[in-house]
């Protein structure tokens, strides 16, 4: 793990948001809520910079922040029961929060780093192919596929280092 805890919104994304806000002002739309829900313009992904609820049937529930304009999985492994049953729920409660500062211990979606992609590629080869890279490919190419040009999501606990 490096020192950077989560990705920063890119300047272009921020610009897009400001432009959208200016546009809304110009048209004098009084109905615009103070906290916008899932902005439809300026982003490639509907869940960009959203706070989202995730819940598991075991009772685990948490709110995770998407720190970037990138995809987030609908479901994954629950940290309480270890079953792959933690799901994005209550979509209507998704809150667009580009300036959100995570609480200590809150989990945050970030872009996967190339180093982490390599780690995952190695582990996958170990588990699936008993450590032998399949013929016709190499570890770098597998890592590239995992990395997906920096758009693959990763999940980190915010403030873990600072809190310890
Ligand atoms: Zn669970």
mmCIF file of N, CA, C and O in Angstrom, residues 91-143:
data_model
loop_
_atom_site.group_PDB
_atom_site.id
_atom_site.type_symbol
_atom_site.label_atom_id
_atom_site.label_comp_id
_atom_site.label_asym_id
_atom_site.label_seq_id
_atom_site.Cartn_x
_atom_site.Cartn_y
_atom_site.Cartn_z
ATOM 1 N N UNK A 91 -31.060 1.955 -3.760
ATOM 2 C CA UNK A 91 -30.477 2.834 -4.779
ATOM 3 C C UNK A 91 -31.037 4.248 -4.714
ATOM 4 O O UNK A 91 -30.363 5.213 -5.056
ATOM 5 N N UNK A 92 -32.286 4.361 -4.260
ATOM 6 C CA UNK A 92 -32.915 5.684 -4.173
ATOM 7 C C UNK A 92 -32.217 6.565 -3.141
ATOM 8 O O UNK A 92 -32.367 7.780 -3.153
ATOM 9 N N UNK A 93 -31.456 5.942 -2.251
ATOM 10 C CA UNK A 93 -30.738 6.708 -1.228
ATOM 11 C C UNK A 93 -29.306 7.054 -1.649
ATOM 12 O O UNK A 93 -28.562 7.658 -0.883
ATOM 13 N N UNK A 94 -28.909 6.659 -2.870
ATOM 14 C CA UNK A 94 -27.593 7.061 -3.367
ATOM 15 C C UNK A 94 -27.507 8.573 -3.320
ATOM 16 O O UNK A 94 -28.435 9.268 -3.753
ATOM 17 N N UNK A 95 -26.430 9.071 -2.766
ATOM 18 C CA UNK A 95 -26.296 10.516 -2.624
ATOM 19 C C UNK A 95 -25.052 10.998 -3.349
ATOM 20 O O UNK A 95 -23.938 10.548 -3.067
ATOM 21 N N UNK A 96 -25.238 11.909 -4.286
ATOM 22 C CA UNK A 96 -24.116 12.502 -5.012
ATOM 23 C C UNK A 96 -23.357 13.424 -4.057
ATOM 24 O O UNK A 96 -23.915 14.387 -3.543
ATOM 25 N N UNK A 97 -22.090 13.086 -3.756
ATOM 26 C CA UNK A 97 -21.342 13.829 -2.740
ATOM 27 C C UNK A 97 -19.882 14.007 -3.168
ATOM 28 O O UNK A 97 -18.974 13.398 -2.609
ATOM 29 N N UNK A 98 -19.660 14.859 -4.178
ATOM 30 C CA UNK A 98 -18.297 14.995 -4.725
ATOM 31 C C UNK A 98 -17.281 15.530 -3.722
ATOM 32 O O UNK A 98 -16.092 15.286 -3.862
ATOM 33 N N UNK A 99 -17.729 16.263 -2.729
ATOM 34 C CA UNK A 99 -16.802 16.849 -1.754
ATOM 35 C C UNK A 99 -16.780 16.086 -0.433
ATOM 36 O O UNK A 99 -16.291 16.589 0.580
ATOM 37 N N UNK A 100 -17.334 14.880 -0.437
ATOM 38 C CA UNK A 100 -17.403 14.082 0.786
ATOM 39 C C UNK A 100 -16.005 13.824 1.361
ATOM 40 O O UNK A 100 -15.083 13.472 0.631
ATOM 41 N N UNK A 101 -15.855 14.017 2.664
ATOM 42 C CA UNK A 101 -14.628 13.627 3.365
ATOM 43 C C UNK A 101 -14.959 12.375 4.164
ATOM 44 O O UNK A 101 -15.797 12.425 5.075
ATOM 45 N N UNK A 102 -14.366 11.229 3.817
ATOM 46 C CA UNK A 102 -14.742 9.980 4.478
ATOM 47 C C UNK A 102 -14.467 10.018 5.983
ATOM 48 O O UNK A 102 -13.535 10.681 6.440
ATOM 49 N N UNK A 103 -15.293 9.309 6.738
ATOM 50 C CA UNK A 103 -15.041 9.124 8.165
ATOM 51 C C UNK A 103 -13.887 8.136 8.323
ATOM 52 O O UNK A 103 -13.661 7.298 7.446
ATOM 53 N N UNK A 104 -13.163 8.236 9.430
ATOM 54 C CA UNK A 104 -12.109 7.259 9.713
ATOM 55 C C UNK A 104 -12.746 5.871 9.748
ATOM 56 O O UNK A 104 -13.725 5.659 10.472
ATOM 57 N N UNK A 105 -12.233 4.964 8.950
ATOM 58 C CA UNK A 105 -12.766 3.602 8.928
ATOM 59 C C UNK A 105 -13.791 3.359 7.837
ATOM 60 O O UNK A 105 -14.142 2.209 7.575
ATOM 61 N N UNK A 106 -14.275 4.425 7.193
ATOM 62 C CA UNK A 106 -15.229 4.246 6.100
ATOM 63 C C UNK A 106 -14.505 3.635 4.898
ATOM 64 O O UNK A 106 -13.340 3.939 4.640
ATOM 65 N N UNK A 107 -15.208 2.770 4.183
ATOM 66 C CA UNK A 107 -14.588 2.197 2.988
ATOM 67 C C UNK A 107 -14.908 3.055 1.767
ATOM 68 O O UNK A 107 -15.977 3.654 1.670
ATOM 69 N N UNK A 108 -13.915 3.115 0.863
ATOM 70 C CA UNK A 108 -13.971 4.036 -0.271
ATOM 71 C C UNK A 108 -13.535 3.305 -1.539
ATOM 72 O O UNK A 108 -12.525 2.598 -1.550
ATOM 73 N N UNK A 109 -14.330 3.483 -2.612
ATOM 74 C CA UNK A 109 -13.935 2.946 -3.926
ATOM 75 C C UNK A 109 -12.885 3.861 -4.531
ATOM 76 O O UNK A 109 -13.063 5.083 -4.555
ATOM 77 N N UNK A 110 -11.796 3.263 -5.006
ATOM 78 C CA UNK A 110 -10.746 4.010 -5.705
ATOM 79 C C UNK A 110 -10.425 3.275 -7.000
ATOM 80 O O UNK A 110 -10.900 2.157 -7.222
ATOM 81 N N UNK A 111 -9.592 3.889 -7.850
ATOM 82 C CA UNK A 111 -9.111 3.176 -9.022
ATOM 83 C C UNK A 111 -8.033 2.185 -8.596
ATOM 84 O O UNK A 111 -7.166 2.504 -7.779
ATOM 85 N N UNK A 112 -8.102 0.995 -9.162
ATOM 86 C CA UNK A 112 -7.089 -0.025 -8.922
ATOM 87 C C UNK A 112 -5.736 0.494 -9.412
ATOM 88 O O UNK A 112 -5.656 1.092 -10.486
ATOM 89 N N UNK A 113 -4.660 0.280 -8.636
ATOM 90 C CA UNK A 113 -3.329 0.672 -9.111
ATOM 91 C C UNK A 113 -2.746 -0.465 -9.951
ATOM 92 O O UNK A 113 -3.182 -1.619 -9.843
ATOM 93 N N UNK A 114 -1.739 -0.146 -10.778
ATOM 94 C CA UNK A 114 -1.084 -1.161 -11.615
ATOM 95 C C UNK A 114 -0.418 -2.213 -10.728
ATOM 96 O O UNK A 114 -0.434 -3.400 -11.061
ATOM 97 N N UNK A 115 0.148 -1.792 -9.589
ATOM 98 C CA UNK A 115 0.785 -2.738 -8.660
ATOM 99 C C UNK A 115 -0.219 -3.744 -8.113
ATOM 100 O O UNK A 115 0.050 -4.936 -8.020
ATOM 101 N N UNK A 116 -1.396 -3.250 -7.732
ATOM 102 C CA UNK A 116 -2.446 -4.131 -7.198
ATOM 103 C C UNK A 116 -2.938 -5.076 -8.289
ATOM 104 O O UNK A 116 -3.229 -6.244 -8.019
ATOM 105 N N UNK A 117 -3.038 -4.572 -9.528
ATOM 106 C CA UNK A 117 -3.468 -5.413 -10.649
ATOM 107 C C UNK A 117 -2.483 -6.571 -10.830
ATOM 108 O O UNK A 117 -2.890 -7.718 -11.057
ATOM 109 N N UNK A 118 -1.190 -6.273 -10.692
ATOM 110 C CA UNK A 118 -0.162 -7.310 -10.828
ATOM 111 C C UNK A 118 -0.292 -8.336 -9.699
ATOM 112 O O UNK A 118 -0.188 -9.542 -9.927
ATOM 113 N N UNK A 119 -0.564 -7.841 -8.497
ATOM 114 C CA UNK A 119 -0.764 -8.714 -7.336
ATOM 115 C C UNK A 119 -1.927 -9.678 -7.581
ATOM 116 O O UNK A 119 -1.827 -10.883 -7.343
ATOM 117 N N UNK A 120 -3.046 -9.128 -8.078
ATOM 118 C CA UNK A 120 -4.247 -9.931 -8.335
ATOM 119 C C UNK A 120 -3.981 -10.935 -9.449
ATOM 120 O O UNK A 120 -4.390 -12.096 -9.376
ATOM 121 N N UNK A 121 -3.246 -10.494 -10.501
ATOM 122 C CA UNK A 121 -2.913 -11.383 -11.620
ATOM 123 C C UNK A 121 -2.081 -12.570 -11.116
ATOM 124 O O UNK A 121 -2.364 -13.723 -11.454
ATOM 125 N N UNK A 122 -1.089 -12.286 -10.284
ATOM 126 C CA UNK A 122 -0.234 -13.364 -9.754
ATOM 127 C C UNK A 122 -1.039 -14.337 -8.911
ATOM 128 O O UNK A 122 -0.884 -15.562 -9.017
ATOM 129 N N UNK A 123 -1.912 -13.798 -8.067
ATOM 130 C CA UNK A 123 -2.711 -14.641 -7.188
ATOM 131 C C UNK A 123 -3.672 -15.524 -7.989
ATOM 132 O O UNK A 123 -3.872 -16.691 -7.690
ATOM 133 N N UNK A 124 -4.254 -14.914 -9.044
ATOM 134 C CA UNK A 124 -5.186 -15.666 -9.896
ATOM 135 C C UNK A 124 -4.463 -16.816 -10.583
ATOM 136 O O UNK A 124 -4.967 -17.943 -10.632
ATOM 137 N N UNK A 125 -3.278 -16.541 -11.112
ATOM 138 C CA UNK A 125 -2.498 -17.592 -11.779
ATOM 139 C C UNK A 125 -2.148 -18.698 -10.784
ATOM 140 O O UNK A 125 -2.232 -19.881 -11.099
ATOM 141 N N UNK A 126 -1.798 -18.302 -9.561
ATOM 142 C CA UNK A 126 -1.482 -19.290 -8.521
ATOM 143 C C UNK A 126 -2.677 -20.189 -8.232
ATOM 144 O O UNK A 126 -2.552 -21.410 -8.134
ATOM 145 N N UNK A 127 -3.848 -19.561 -8.104
ATOM 146 C CA UNK A 127 -5.042 -20.311 -7.707
ATOM 147 C C UNK A 127 -5.622 -21.136 -8.843
ATOM 148 O O UNK A 127 -5.996 -22.286 -8.665
ATOM 149 N N UNK A 128 -5.710 -20.514 -10.019
ATOM 150 C CA UNK A 128 -6.411 -21.149 -11.138
ATOM 151 C C UNK A 128 -5.500 -22.094 -11.914
ATOM 152 O O UNK A 128 -5.923 -23.156 -12.349
ATOM 153 N N UNK A 129 -4.240 -21.705 -12.099
ATOM 154 C CA UNK A 129 -3.352 -22.495 -12.959
ATOM 155 C C UNK A 129 -2.144 -23.021 -12.193
ATOM 156 O O UNK A 129 -1.104 -23.323 -12.791
ATOM 157 N N UNK A 130 -2.264 -23.108 -10.884
ATOM 158 C CA UNK A 130 -1.184 -23.627 -10.030
ATOM 159 C C UNK A 130 0.154 -22.942 -10.300
ATOM 160 O O UNK A 130 1.213 -23.573 -10.331
ATOM 161 N N UNK A 131 0.106 -21.621 -10.535
ATOM 162 C CA UNK A 131 1.336 -20.849 -10.688
ATOM 163 C C UNK A 131 1.933 -20.849 -12.078
ATOM 164 O O UNK A 131 2.917 -20.163 -12.336
ATOM 165 N N UNK A 132 1.333 -21.630 -13.015
ATOM 166 C CA UNK A 132 1.864 -21.665 -14.388
ATOM 167 C C UNK A 132 1.067 -20.721 -15.277
ATOM 168 O O UNK A 132 -0.135 -20.914 -15.480
ATOM 169 N N UNK A 133 1.741 -19.698 -15.808
ATOM 170 C CA UNK A 133 1.058 -18.761 -16.695
ATOM 171 C C UNK A 133 0.659 -19.507 -17.971
ATOM 172 O O UNK A 133 1.490 -20.182 -18.578
ATOM 173 N N UNK A 134 -0.641 -19.437 -18.359
ATOM 174 C CA UNK A 134 -1.099 -20.190 -19.541
ATOM 175 C C UNK A 134 -0.318 -19.819 -20.803
ATOM 176 O O UNK A 134 0.092 -18.668 -20.969
ATOM 177 N N UNK A 135 -0.133 -20.806 -21.686
ATOM 178 C CA UNK A 135 0.569 -20.593 -22.951
ATOM 179 C C UNK A 135 -0.152 -19.516 -23.761
ATOM 180 O O UNK A 135 -1.384 -19.474 -23.786
ATOM 181 N N UNK A 136 0.598 -18.654 -24.411
ATOM 182 C CA UNK A 136 -0.005 -17.637 -25.280
ATOM 183 C C UNK A 136 -0.271 -16.330 -24.559
ATOM 184 O O UNK A 136 -0.785 -15.382 -25.141
ATOM 185 N N UNK A 137 0.082 -16.252 -23.282
ATOM 186 C CA UNK A 137 -0.081 -14.983 -22.565
ATOM 187 C C UNK A 137 1.104 -14.825 -21.609
ATOM 188 O O UNK A 137 1.998 -15.668 -21.572
ATOM 189 N N UNK A 138 1.146 -13.735 -20.871
ATOM 190 C CA UNK A 138 2.143 -13.585 -19.817
ATOM 191 C C UNK A 138 1.528 -12.758 -18.694
ATOM 192 O O UNK A 138 0.443 -12.192 -18.848
ATOM 193 N N UNK A 139 2.229 -12.710 -17.599
ATOM 194 C CA UNK A 139 1.685 -12.075 -16.404
ATOM 195 C C UNK A 139 1.355 -10.598 -16.636
ATOM 196 O O UNK A 139 0.344 -10.091 -16.144
ATOM 197 N N UNK A 140 2.189 -9.920 -17.429
ATOM 198 C CA UNK A 140 1.940 -8.501 -17.716
ATOM 199 C C UNK A 140 0.592 -8.312 -18.414
ATOM 200 O O UNK A 140 -0.162 -7.406 -18.100
ATOM 201 N N UNK A 141 0.314 -9.196 -19.373
ATOM 202 C CA UNK A 141 -0.952 -9.077 -20.125
ATOM 203 C C UNK A 141 -2.155 -9.381 -19.245
ATOM 204 O O UNK A 141 -3.206 -8.759 -19.374
ATOM 205 N N UNK A 142 -2.010 -10.343 -18.354
ATOM 206 C CA UNK A 142 -3.105 -10.651 -17.430
ATOM 207 C C UNK A 142 -3.334 -9.455 -16.506
ATOM 208 O O UNK A 142 -4.476 -9.036 -16.270
ATOM 209 N N UNK A 143 -2.215 -8.877 -16.023
ATOM 210 C CA UNK A 143 -2.323 -7.703 -15.153
ATOM 211 C C UNK A 143 -2.968 -6.526 -15.893
ATOM 212 O O UNK A 143 -3.774 -5.787 -15.322
#
